[in-house]
PDB file of C-alpha atoms in Angstrom:
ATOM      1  CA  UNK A  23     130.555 137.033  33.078  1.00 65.00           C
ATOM      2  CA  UNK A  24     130.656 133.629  35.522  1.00 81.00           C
ATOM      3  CA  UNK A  25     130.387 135.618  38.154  1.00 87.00           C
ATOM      4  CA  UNK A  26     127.158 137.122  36.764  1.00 86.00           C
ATOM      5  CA  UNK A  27     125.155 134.201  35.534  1.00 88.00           C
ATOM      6  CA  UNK A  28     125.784 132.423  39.116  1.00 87.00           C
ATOM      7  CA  UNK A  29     124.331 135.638  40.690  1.00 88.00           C
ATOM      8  CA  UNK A  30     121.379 135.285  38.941  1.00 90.00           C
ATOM      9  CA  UNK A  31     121.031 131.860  39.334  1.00 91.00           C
ATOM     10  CA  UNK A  32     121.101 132.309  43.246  1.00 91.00           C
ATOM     11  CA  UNK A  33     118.633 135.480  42.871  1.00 90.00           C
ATOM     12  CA  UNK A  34     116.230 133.197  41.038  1.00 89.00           C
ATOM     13  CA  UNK A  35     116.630 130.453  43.653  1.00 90.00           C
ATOM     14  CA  UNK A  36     115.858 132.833  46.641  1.00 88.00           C
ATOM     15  CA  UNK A  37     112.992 133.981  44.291  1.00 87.00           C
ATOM     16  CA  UNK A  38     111.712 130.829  43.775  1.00 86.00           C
ATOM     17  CA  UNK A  39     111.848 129.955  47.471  1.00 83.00           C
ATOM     18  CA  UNK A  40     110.338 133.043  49.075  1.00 81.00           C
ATOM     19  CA  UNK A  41     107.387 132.491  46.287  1.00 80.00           C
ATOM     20  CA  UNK A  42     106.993 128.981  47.214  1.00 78.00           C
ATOM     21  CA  UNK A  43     107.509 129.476  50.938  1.00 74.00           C
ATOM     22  CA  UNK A  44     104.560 130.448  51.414  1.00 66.00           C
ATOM     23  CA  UNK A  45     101.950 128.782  49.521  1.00 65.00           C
ATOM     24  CA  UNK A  46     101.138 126.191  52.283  1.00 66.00           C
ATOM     25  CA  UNK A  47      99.914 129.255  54.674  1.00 64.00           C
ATOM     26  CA  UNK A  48      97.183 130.443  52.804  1.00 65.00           C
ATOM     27  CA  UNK A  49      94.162 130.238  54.430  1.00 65.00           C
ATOM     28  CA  UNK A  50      91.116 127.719  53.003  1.00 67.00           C
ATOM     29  CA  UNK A  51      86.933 128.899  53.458  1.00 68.00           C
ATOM     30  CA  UNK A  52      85.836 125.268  54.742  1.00 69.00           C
ATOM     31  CA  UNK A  53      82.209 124.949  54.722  1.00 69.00           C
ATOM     32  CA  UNK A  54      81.394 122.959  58.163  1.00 68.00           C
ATOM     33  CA  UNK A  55      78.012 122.239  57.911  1.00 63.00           C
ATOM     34  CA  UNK A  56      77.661 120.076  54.736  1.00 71.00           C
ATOM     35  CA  UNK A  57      74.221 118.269  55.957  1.00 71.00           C
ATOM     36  CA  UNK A  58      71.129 119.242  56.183  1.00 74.00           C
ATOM     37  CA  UNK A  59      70.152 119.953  59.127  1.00 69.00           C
ATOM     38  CA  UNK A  60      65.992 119.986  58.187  1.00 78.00           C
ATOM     39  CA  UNK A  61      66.435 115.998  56.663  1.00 76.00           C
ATOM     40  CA  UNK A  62      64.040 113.692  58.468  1.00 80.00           C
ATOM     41  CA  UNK A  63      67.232 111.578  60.459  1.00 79.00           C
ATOM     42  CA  UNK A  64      70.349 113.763  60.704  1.00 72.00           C
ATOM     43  CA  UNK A  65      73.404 112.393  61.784  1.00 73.00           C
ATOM     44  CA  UNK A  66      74.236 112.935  65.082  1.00 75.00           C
ATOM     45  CA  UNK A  67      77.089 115.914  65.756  1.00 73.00           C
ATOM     46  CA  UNK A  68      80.460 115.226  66.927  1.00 80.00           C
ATOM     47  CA  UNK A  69      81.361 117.411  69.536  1.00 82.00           C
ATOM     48  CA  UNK A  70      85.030 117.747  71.123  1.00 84.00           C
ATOM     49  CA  UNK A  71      84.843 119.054  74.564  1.00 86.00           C
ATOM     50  CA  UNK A  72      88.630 120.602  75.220  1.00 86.00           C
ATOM     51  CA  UNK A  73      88.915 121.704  79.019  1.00 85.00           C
ATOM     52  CA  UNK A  74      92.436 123.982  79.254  1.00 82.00           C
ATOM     53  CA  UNK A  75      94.361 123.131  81.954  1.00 81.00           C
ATOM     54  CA  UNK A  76      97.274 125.422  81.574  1.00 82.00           C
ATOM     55  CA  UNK A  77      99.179 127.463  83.801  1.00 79.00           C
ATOM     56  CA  UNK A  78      98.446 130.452  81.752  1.00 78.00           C
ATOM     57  CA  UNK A  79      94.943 129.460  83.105  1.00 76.00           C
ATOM     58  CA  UNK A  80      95.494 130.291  86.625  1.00 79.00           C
ATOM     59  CA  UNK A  81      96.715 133.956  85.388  1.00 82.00           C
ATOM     60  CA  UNK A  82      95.026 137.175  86.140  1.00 84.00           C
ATOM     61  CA  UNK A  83      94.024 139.597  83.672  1.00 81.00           C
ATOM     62  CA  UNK A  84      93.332 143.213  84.173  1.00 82.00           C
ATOM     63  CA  UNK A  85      90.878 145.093  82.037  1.00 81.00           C
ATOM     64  CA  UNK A  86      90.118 148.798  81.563  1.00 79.00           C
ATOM     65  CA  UNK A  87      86.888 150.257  82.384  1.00 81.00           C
ATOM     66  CA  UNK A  88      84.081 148.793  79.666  1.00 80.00           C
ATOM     67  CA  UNK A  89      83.474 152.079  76.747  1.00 77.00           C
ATOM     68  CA  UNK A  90      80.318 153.788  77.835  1.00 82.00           C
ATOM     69  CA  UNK A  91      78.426 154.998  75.213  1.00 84.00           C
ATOM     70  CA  UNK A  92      76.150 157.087  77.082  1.00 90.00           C
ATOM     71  CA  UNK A  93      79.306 159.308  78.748  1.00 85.00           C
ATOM     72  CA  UNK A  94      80.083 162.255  77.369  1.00 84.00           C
ATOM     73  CA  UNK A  95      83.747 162.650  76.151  1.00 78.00           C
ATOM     74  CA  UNK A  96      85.839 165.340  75.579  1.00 78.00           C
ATOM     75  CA  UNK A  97      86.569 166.408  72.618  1.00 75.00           C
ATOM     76  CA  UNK A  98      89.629 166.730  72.689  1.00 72.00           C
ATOM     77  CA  UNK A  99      90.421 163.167  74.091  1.00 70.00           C
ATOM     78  CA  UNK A 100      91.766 161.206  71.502  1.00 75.00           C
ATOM     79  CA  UNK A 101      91.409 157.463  70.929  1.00 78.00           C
ATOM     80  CA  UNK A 102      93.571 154.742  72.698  1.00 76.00           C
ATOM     81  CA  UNK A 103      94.934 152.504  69.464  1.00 79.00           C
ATOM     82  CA  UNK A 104      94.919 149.389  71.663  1.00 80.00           C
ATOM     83  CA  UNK A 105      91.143 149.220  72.452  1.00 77.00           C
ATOM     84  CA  UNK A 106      88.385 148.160  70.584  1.00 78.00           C
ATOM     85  CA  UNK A 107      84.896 150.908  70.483  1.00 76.00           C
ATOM     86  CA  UNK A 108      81.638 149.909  69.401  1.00 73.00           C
ATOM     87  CA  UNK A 109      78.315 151.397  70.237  1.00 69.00           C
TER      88      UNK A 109
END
């Protein structure tokens, strides 16, 4: 019977930990502009100006060929899940 009450106690703990866990990740709708913008004397804008200077930088990417909308397809082609389509 010991052996089943601390059981639960630890299942309850984990519980209570993965519930809690992740709380601080959810994500927040921040409204950014909170003046308006049409007042007579708006504040002036604070701009941050980040310039990357990374290695990953310096690296080469290829790309496929852009999606043409105008080219005619096969049917029978089917979609590549790693790309993104729009027309």
């Amino acid at each position: 019977m010991n052996t089943v009450i601390k059981k639960t106690q630890w299942m309850c703990i984990g519980l209570l930990v993965a519930l809690t866990g992740g709380a601080p990740a959810i994500a927040d709708d921040t409204e950014i502009l909170l003046i308006n913008p049409n007042a007579a004397s708006p504040p002036q804008p604070n701009i941050m100006f980040i310039i990357d200077s990374s290695g990953s930088m310096n690296d080469e990417v290829e790309s496929k060929v852009a999606y043409d909308p105008l080219t005619l397809y096969p049917p029978d082609a089917s979609c590549d899940p790693n790309r993104l389509y729009w027309t």
